[in-house]
Tab-separated table of C-alpha atoms and ligand atoms in Angstrom:
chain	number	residue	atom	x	y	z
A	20	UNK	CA	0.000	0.000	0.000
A	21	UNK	CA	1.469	3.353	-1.491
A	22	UNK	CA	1.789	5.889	1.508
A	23	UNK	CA	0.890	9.768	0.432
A	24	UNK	CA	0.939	12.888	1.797
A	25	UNK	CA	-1.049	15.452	0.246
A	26	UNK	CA	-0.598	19.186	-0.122
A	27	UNK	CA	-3.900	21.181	-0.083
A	28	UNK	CA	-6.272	18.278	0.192
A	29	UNK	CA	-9.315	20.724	0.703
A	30	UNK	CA	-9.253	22.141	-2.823
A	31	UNK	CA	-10.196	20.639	-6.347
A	32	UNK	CA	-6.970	18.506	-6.992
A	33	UNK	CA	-6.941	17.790	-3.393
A	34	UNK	CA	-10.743	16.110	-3.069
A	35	UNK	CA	-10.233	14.384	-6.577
A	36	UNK	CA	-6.617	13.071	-5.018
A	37	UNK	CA	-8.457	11.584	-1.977
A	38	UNK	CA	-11.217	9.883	-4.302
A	39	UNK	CA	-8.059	8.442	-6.078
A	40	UNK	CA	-6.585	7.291	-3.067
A	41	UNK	CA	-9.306	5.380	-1.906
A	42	UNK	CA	-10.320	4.099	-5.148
A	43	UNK	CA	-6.945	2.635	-5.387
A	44	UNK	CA	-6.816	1.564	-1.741
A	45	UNK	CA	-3.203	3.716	-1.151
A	46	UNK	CA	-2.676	5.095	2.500
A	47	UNK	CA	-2.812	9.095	3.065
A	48	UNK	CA	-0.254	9.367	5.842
A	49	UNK	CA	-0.651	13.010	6.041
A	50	UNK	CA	-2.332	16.256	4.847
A	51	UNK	CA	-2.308	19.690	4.608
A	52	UNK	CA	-5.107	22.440	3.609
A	53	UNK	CA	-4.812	26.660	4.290
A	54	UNK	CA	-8.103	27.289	5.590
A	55	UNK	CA	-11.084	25.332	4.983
A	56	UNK	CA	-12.079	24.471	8.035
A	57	UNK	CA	-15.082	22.847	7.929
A	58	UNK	CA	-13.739	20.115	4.915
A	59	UNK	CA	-10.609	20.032	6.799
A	60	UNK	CA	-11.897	18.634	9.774
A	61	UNK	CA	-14.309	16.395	7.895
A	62	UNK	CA	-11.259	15.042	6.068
A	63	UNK	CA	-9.189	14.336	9.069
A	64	UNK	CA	-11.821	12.505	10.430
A	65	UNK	CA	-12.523	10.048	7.876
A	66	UNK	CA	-8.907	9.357	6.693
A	67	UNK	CA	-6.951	9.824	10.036
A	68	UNK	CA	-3.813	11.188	9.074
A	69	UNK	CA	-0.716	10.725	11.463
A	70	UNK	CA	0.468	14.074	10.338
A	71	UNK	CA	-2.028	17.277	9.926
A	72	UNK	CA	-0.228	20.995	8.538
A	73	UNK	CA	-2.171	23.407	8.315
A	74	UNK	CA	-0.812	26.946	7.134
A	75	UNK	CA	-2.940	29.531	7.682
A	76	UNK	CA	-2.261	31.154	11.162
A	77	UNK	CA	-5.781	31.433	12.223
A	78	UNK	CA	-7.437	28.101	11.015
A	79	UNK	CA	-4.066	26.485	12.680
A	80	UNK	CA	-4.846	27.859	16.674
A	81	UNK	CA	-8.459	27.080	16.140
A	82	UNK	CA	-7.866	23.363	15.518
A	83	UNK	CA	-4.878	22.391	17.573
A	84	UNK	CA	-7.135	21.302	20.154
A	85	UNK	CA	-9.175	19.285	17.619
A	86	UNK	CA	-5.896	17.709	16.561
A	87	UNK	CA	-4.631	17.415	20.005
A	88	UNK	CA	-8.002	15.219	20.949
A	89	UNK	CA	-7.255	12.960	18.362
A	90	UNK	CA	-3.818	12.428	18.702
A	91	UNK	CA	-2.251	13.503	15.663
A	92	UNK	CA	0.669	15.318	15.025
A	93	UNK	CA	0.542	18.721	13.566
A	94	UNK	CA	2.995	22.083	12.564
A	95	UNK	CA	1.574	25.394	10.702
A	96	UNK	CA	4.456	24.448	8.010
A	97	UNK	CA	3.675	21.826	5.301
A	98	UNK	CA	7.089	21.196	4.850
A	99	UNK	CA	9.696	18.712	6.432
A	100	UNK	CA	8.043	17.070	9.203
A	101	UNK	CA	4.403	16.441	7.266
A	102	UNK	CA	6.823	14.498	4.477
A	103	UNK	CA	8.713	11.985	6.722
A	104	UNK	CA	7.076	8.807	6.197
A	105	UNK	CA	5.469	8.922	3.293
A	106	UNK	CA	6.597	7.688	-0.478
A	107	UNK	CA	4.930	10.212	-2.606
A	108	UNK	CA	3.907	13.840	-2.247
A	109	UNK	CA	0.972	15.207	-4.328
A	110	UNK	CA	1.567	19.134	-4.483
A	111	UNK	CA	-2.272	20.381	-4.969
A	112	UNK	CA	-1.520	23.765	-3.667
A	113	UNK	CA	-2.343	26.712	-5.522
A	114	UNK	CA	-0.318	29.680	-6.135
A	115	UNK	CA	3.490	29.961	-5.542
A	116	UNK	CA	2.596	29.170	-1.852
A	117	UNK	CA	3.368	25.511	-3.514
A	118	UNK	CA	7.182	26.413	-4.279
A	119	UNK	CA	8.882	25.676	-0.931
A	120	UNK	CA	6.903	22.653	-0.632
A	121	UNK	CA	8.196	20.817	-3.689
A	122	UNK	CA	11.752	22.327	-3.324
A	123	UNK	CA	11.589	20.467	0.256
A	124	UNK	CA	10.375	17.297	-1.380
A	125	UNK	CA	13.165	17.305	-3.694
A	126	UNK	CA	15.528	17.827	-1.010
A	127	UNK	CA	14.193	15.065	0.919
A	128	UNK	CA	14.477	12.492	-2.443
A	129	UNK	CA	10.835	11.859	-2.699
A	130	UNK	CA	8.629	11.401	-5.518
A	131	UNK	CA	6.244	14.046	-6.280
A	132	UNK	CA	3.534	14.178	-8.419
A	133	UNK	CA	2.858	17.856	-9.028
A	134	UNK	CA	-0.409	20.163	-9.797
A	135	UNK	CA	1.253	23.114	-8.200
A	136	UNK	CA	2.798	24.382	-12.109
A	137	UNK	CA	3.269	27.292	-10.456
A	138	UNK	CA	6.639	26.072	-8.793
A	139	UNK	CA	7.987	25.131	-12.182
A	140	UNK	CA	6.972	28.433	-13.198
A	141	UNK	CA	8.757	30.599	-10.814
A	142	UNK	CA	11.873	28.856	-10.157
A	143	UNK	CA	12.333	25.955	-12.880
A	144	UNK	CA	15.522	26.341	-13.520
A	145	UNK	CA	16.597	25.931	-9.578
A	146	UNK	CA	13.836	22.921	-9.246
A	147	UNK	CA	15.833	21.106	-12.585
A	148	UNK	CA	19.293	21.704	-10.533
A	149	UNK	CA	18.041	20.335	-7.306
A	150	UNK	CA	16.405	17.134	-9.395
A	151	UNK	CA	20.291	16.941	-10.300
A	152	UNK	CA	21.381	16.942	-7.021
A	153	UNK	CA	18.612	14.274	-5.548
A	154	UNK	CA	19.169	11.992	-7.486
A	155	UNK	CA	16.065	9.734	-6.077
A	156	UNK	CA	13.139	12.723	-6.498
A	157	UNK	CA	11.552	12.585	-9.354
A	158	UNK	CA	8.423	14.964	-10.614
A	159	UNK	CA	5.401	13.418	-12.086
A	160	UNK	CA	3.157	15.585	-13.575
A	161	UNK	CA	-0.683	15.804	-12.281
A	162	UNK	CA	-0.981	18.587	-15.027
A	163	UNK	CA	-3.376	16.667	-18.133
A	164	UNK	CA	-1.346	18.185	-20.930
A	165	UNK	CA	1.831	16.999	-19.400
A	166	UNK	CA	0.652	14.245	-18.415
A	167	UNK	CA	-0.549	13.625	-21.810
A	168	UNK	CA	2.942	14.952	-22.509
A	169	UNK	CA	4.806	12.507	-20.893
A	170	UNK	CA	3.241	9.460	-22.050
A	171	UNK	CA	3.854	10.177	-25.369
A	172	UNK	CA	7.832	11.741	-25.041
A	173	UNK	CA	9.897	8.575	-25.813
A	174	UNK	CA	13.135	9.953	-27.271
A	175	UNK	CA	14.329	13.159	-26.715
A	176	UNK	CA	16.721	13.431	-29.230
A	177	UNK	CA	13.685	12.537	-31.813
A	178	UNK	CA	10.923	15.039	-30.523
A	179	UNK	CA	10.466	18.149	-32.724
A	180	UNK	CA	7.832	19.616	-30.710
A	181	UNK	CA	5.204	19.207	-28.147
A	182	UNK	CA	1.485	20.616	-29.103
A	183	UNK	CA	-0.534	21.862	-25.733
A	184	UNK	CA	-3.901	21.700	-26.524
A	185	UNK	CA	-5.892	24.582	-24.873
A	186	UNK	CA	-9.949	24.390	-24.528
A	187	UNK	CA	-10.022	28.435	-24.768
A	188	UNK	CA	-11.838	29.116	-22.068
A	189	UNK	CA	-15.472	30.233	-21.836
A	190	UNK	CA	-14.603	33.261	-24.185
A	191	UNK	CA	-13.283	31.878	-26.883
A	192	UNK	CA	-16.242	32.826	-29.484
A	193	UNK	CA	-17.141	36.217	-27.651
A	194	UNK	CA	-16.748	39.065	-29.679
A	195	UNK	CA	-13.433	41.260	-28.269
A	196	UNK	CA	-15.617	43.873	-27.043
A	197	UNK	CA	-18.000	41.907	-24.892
A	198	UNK	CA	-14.922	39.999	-23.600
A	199	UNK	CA	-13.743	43.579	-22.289
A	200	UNK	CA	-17.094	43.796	-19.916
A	201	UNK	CA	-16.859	40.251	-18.875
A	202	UNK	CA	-17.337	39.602	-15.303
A	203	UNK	CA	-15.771	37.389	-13.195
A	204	UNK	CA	-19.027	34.980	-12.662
A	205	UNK	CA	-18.953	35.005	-16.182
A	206	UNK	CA	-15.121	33.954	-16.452
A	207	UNK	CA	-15.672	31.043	-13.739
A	208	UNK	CA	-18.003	29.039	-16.131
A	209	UNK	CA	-15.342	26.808	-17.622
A	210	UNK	CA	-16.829	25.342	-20.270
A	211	UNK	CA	-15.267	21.617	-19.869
A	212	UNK	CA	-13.843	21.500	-16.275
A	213	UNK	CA	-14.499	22.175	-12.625
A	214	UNK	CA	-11.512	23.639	-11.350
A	215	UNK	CA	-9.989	25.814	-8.350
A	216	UNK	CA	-11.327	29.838	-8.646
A	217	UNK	CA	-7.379	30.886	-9.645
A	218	UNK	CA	-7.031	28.432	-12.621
A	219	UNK	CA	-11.045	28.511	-14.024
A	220	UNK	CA	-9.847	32.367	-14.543
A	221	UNK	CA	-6.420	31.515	-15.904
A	222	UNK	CA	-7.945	29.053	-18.131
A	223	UNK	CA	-10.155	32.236	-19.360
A	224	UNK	CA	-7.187	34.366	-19.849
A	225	UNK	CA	-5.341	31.884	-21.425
A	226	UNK	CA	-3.063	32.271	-18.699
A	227	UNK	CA	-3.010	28.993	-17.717
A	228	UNK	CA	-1.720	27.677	-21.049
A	229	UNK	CA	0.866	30.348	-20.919
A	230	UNK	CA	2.024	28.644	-17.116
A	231	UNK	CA	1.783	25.364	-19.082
A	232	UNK	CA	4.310	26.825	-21.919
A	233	UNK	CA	6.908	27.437	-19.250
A	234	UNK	CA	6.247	24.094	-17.155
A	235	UNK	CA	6.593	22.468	-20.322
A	236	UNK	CA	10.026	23.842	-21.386
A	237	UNK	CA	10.966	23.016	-18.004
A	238	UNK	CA	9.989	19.780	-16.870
A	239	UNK	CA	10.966	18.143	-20.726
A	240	UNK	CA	13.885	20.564	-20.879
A	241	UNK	CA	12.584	21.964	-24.648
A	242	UNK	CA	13.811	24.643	-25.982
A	243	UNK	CA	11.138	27.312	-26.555
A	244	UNK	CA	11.105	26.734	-30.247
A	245	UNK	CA	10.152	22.771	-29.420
A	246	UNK	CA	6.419	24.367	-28.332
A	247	UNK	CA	3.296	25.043	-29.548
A	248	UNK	CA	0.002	25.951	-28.695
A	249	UNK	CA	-3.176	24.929	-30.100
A	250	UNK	CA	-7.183	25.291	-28.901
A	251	UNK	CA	-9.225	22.162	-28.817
A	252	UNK	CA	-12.552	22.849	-27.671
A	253	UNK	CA	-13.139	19.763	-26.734
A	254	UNK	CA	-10.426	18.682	-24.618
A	255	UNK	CA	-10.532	15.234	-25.594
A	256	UNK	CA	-6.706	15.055	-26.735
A	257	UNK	CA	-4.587	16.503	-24.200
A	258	UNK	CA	-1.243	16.846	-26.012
A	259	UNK	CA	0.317	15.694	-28.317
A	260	UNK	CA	4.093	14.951	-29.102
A	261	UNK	CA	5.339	15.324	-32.858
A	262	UNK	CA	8.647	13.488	-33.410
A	263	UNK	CA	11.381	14.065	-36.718
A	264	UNK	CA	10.052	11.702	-38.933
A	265	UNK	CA	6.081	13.535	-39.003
A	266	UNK	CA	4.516	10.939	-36.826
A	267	UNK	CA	2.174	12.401	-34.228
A	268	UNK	CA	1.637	10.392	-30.639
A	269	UNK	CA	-1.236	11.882	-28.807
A	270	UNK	CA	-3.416	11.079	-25.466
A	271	UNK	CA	-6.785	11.057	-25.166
A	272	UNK	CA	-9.336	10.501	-21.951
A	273	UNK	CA	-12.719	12.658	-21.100
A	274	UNK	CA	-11.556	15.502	-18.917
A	275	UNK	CA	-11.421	13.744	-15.630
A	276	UNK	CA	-8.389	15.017	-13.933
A	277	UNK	CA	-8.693	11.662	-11.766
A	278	UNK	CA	-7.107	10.237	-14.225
A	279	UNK	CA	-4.147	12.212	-14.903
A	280	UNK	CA	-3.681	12.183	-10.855
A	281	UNK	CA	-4.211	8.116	-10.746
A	282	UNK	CA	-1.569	7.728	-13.736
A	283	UNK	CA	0.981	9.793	-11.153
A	284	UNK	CA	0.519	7.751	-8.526
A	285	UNK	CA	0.513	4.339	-10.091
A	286	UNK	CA	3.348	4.928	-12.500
A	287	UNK	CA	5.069	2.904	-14.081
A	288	UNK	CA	1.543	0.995	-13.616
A	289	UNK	CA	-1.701	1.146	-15.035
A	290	UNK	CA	-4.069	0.193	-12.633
A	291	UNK	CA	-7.913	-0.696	-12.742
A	292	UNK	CA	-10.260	2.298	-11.757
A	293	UNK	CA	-13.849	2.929	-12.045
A	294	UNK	CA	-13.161	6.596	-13.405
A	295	UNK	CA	-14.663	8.006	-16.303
A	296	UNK	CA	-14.346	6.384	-19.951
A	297	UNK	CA	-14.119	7.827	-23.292
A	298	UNK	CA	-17.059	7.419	-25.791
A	299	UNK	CA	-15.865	8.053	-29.147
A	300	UNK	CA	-19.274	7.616	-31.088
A	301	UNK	CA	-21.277	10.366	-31.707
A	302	UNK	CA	-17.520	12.756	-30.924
A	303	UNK	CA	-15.986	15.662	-33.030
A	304	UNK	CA	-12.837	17.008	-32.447
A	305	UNK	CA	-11.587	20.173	-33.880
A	306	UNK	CA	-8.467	22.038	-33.624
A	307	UNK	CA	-8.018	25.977	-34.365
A	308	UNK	CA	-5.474	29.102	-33.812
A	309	UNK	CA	-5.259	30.871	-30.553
A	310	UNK	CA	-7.099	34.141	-31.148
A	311	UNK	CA	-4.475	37.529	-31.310
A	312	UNK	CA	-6.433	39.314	-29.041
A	313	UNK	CA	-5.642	36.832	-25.625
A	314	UNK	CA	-1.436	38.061	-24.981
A	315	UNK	CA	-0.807	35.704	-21.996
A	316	UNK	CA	1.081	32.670	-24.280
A	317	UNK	CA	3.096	35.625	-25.908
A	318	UNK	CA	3.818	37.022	-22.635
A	319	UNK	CA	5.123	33.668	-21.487
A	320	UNK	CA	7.352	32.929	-24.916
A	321	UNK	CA	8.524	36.613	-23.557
A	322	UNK	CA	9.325	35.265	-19.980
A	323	UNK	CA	11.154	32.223	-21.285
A	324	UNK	CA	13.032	34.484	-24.550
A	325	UNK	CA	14.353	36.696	-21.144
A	326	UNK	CA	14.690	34.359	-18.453
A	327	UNK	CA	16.401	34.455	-15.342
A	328	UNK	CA	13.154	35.226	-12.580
A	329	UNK	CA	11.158	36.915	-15.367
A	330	UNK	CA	8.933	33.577	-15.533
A	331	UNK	CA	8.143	34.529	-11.323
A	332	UNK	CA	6.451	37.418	-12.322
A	333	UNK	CA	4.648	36.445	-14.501
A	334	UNK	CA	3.229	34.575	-12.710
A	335	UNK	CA	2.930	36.294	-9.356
A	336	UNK	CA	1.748	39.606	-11.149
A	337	UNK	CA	-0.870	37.562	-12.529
A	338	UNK	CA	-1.637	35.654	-9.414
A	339	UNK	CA	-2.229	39.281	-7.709
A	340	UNK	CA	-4.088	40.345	-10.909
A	341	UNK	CA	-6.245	37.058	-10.677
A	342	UNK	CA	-7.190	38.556	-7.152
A	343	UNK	CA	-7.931	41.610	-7.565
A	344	UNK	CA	-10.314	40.523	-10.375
A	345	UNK	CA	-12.219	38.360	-8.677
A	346	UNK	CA	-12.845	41.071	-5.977
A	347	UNK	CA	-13.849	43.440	-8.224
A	348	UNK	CA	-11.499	45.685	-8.637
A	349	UNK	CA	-10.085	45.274	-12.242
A	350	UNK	CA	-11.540	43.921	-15.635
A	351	UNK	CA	-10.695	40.961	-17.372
A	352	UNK	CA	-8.664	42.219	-19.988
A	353	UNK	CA	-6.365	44.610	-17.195
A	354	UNK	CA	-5.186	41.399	-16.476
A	355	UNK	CA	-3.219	40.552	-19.158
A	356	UNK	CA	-2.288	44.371	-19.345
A	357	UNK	CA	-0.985	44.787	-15.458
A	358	UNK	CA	1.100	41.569	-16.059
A	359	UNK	CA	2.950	42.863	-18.965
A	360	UNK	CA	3.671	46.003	-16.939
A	361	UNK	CA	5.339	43.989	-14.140
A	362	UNK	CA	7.699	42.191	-16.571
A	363	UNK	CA	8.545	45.927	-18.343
A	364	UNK	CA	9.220	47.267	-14.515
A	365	UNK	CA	11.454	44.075	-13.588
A	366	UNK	CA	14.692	43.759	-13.983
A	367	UNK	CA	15.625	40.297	-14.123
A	368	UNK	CA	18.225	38.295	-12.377
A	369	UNK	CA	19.998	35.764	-13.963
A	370	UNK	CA	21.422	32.935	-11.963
A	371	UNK	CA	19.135	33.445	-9.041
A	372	UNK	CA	18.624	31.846	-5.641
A	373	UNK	CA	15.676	30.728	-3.883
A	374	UNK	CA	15.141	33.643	-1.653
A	375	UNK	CA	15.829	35.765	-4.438
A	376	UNK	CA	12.715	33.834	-6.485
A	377	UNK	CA	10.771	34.513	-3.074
A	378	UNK	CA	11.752	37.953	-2.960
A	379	UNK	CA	11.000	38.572	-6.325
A	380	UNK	CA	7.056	36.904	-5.881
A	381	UNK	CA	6.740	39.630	-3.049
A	382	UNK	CA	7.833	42.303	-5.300
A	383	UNK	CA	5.187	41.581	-8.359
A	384	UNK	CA	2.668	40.964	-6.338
A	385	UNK	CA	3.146	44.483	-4.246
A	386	UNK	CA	4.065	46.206	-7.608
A	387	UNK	CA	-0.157	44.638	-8.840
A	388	UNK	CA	-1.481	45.913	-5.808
A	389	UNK	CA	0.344	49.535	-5.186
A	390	UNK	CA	-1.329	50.094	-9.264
A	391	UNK	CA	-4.298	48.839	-8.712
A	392	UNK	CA	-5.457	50.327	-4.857
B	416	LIG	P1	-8.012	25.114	-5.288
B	416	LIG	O1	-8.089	26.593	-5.100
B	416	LIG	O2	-9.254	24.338	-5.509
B	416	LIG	O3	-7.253	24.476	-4.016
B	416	LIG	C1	-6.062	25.003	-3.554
B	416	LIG	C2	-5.554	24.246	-2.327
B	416	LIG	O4	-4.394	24.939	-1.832
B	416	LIG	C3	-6.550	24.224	-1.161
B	416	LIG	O5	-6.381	23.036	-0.432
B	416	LIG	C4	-6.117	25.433	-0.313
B	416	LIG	O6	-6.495	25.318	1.060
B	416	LIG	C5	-4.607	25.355	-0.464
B	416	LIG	N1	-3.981	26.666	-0.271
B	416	LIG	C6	-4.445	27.873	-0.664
B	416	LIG	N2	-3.592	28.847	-0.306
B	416	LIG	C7	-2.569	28.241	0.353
B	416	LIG	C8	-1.393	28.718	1.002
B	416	LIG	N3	-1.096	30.019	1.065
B	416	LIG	N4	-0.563	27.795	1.554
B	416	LIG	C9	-0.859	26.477	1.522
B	416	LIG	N5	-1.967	25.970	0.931
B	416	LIG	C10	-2.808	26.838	0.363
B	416	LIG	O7	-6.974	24.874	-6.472
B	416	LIG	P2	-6.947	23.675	-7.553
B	416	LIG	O8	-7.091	22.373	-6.869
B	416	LIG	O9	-7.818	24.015	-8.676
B	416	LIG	O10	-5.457	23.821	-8.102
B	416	LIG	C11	-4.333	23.397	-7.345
B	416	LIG	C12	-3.114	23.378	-8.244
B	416	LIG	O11	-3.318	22.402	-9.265
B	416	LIG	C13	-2.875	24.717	-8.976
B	416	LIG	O12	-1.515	24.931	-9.104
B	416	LIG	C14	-3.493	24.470	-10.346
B	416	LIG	O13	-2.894	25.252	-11.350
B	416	LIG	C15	-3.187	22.991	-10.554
B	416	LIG	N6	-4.090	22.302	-11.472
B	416	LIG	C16	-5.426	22.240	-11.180
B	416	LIG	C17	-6.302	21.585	-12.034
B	416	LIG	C18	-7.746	21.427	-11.686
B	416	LIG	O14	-8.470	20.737	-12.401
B	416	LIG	N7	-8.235	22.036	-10.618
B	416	LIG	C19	-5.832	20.996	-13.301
B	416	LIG	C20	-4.414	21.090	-13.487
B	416	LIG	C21	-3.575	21.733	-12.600
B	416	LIG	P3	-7.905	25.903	1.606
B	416	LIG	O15	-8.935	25.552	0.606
B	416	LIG	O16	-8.075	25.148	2.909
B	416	LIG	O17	-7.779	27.367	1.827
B	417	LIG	MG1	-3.692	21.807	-17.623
């Protein structure tokens, strides 16, 4: 029996991740959520964790004496401790709050299979030099187009180019000047998944794919040239791998992130589950351009053509942005906008370190909300 410990159990990943486990009858020996308290609790109930983290201050005090009653050991940090005993980490946190948690995985040699793309995304470069160094942690991606990815990348040396297939989002037959007025209810209605609040309005902004462009060239080690994007409204195929000769390998499942999730915990297996299976009769699939008008998966080819910790804010800008949205306090397409003004304010560093990466995610994020309040 496979023991996990999972990394923001209370959120989308994280409740599809604890269906997995139990379908495949693995053993979560710990957990660790922000603040959802009520689903929390619930969770530590039924599964009995030895090992509860949970990181936001508040929710933490409130339920040490819950944890206390039942015995089980707890910190406000998901990092070292909460990893200890188990085989595999699944890093379902959202948001660079993810980063320090998979750089402490790696450190520790464990295998981690990884929704947080965000990590990648800020500090990729450090994350492929401490792979190097740990020689026993490995990344599995929870991710469906690398997923998708991955089973289909045999040998390197023969790959032209990967093709991420994008859904494009709930806007992608809105005229340009409705899409200006959209609001964020109208963003959250993903037309294919059910996803976290953050990436249901990256997915809109095509900011998601452009995260995906840069976890790509990081976690295959591409060069930027080896990527391209395409929309598939249906998300049936979820990548696809073209190699030097013209032959195209592609994967294919219904959207049911359970089973990217299931694939990195089994792997190398393939094991039996009772998750959703593709119907092909009766299915269309089409493929088309990524309209001009959406600039995050230019922004990103931007990031990756400069380097260094431009990638970090790109993504923290837009986490701030991505905020500040959803309260109400920009528009959809001053997204996309405020992010590109971040990256023309930074000035990158080069070889960084990992406080530096931290320091710069503080300084995008401050630099979103000092323009926008
Ligand atoms: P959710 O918002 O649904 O869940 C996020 C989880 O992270 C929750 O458990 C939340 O805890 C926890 N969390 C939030 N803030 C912090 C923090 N500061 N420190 C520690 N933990 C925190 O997100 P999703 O499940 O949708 O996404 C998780 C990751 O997976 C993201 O990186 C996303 O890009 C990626 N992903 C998601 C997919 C999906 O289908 N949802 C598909 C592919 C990738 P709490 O709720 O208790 O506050
Ligand atoms: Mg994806």
């Amino acid at each position: 029996m496979k023991k996990i410990s999972l990394l923001g159990s209370t959120g989308s990943i994280g409740t599809q991740t604890l269906e997995v486990i139990e379908n495949l009858g693995f053993e979560l020996v710990s957990l660790s959520f922000h603040s959802n308290e009520a689903l929390g609790k619930e969770q530590i109930l039924k599964y009995k964790p030895k090992f509860v983290s949970i990181s936001n201050e508040h929710t933490y005090e409130k339920l040490i004496p819950f944890l206390d009653s039942l015995k089980i050991k707890h910190s406000n940090e998901p990092r070292k401790a909460i990893l200890e005993e188990t085989e595999m980490v699944v890093n379902a946190v959202v948001g660079s709050a993810g980063l320090m948690s998979t750089v402490c995985a790696i450190e520790m040699g464990k295998k981690i299979a990884l929704a947080n793309k965000e990590s990648l995304v800020c500090a990729g470069k450090l994350i492929n030099e401490l792979l190097e160094k740990n020689k026993e942690a490995r990344i599995y991606p929870i991710d469906s187009e690398h997923s998708a990815i991955w089973q289909c990348f045999f040998n390197k040396k023969e790959v032209k180019k990967i093709i991420l297939t994008a859904s494009g989002g709930p806007f992608r037959e809105w005229e340009y000047e409705k899409i200006k007025n959209a609001t964020f209810h109208e963003a959250l209605k993903h037309p294919n998944w059910v996803m976290g609040n953050k990436i249901t309005i990256d997915s809109a902004t095509l900011m998601n794919k452009a995260l995906e462009v840069i976890e790509a060239y990081f976690l295959f080690s591409l060069s930027k040239e080896q990527i391209e994007v395409i929309v598939h409204p249906q998300s049936i195929v979820h990548s696809m791998v073209e190699y030097r000769d013209g032959q195209v390998l592609a994967q294919l499942g219904s959207p049911d992130m359970r089973l990217a999730i299931g694939h990195a915990l089994t792997y190398p297996n393939r094991l039996e589950n009772n998750f959703n299976r593709l119907n092909f009769v009766g299915k269309t699939l089409t493929f088309e351009k990524v309209r001009e008008e959406f600039k995050s998966i230019d922004l990103s080819f931007r990031a990756l053509e400069d380097g260094g910790t431009m990638p970090a804010v790109l993504n923290a800008a837009n986490e701030a942005c991505v905020e500040k949205f959803l309260n109400g306090e920009i528009s959809f397409l001053d997204i996309q906008k405020i992010v590109e003004m971040a990256m023309n304010a930074h000035e990158k560093i080069n070889n960084y370190t990992l406080e530096q990466v931290l320091e710069v995610d503080k300084w995008a994020k401050k630099f979103v909300y000092d323009l926008t309040t």
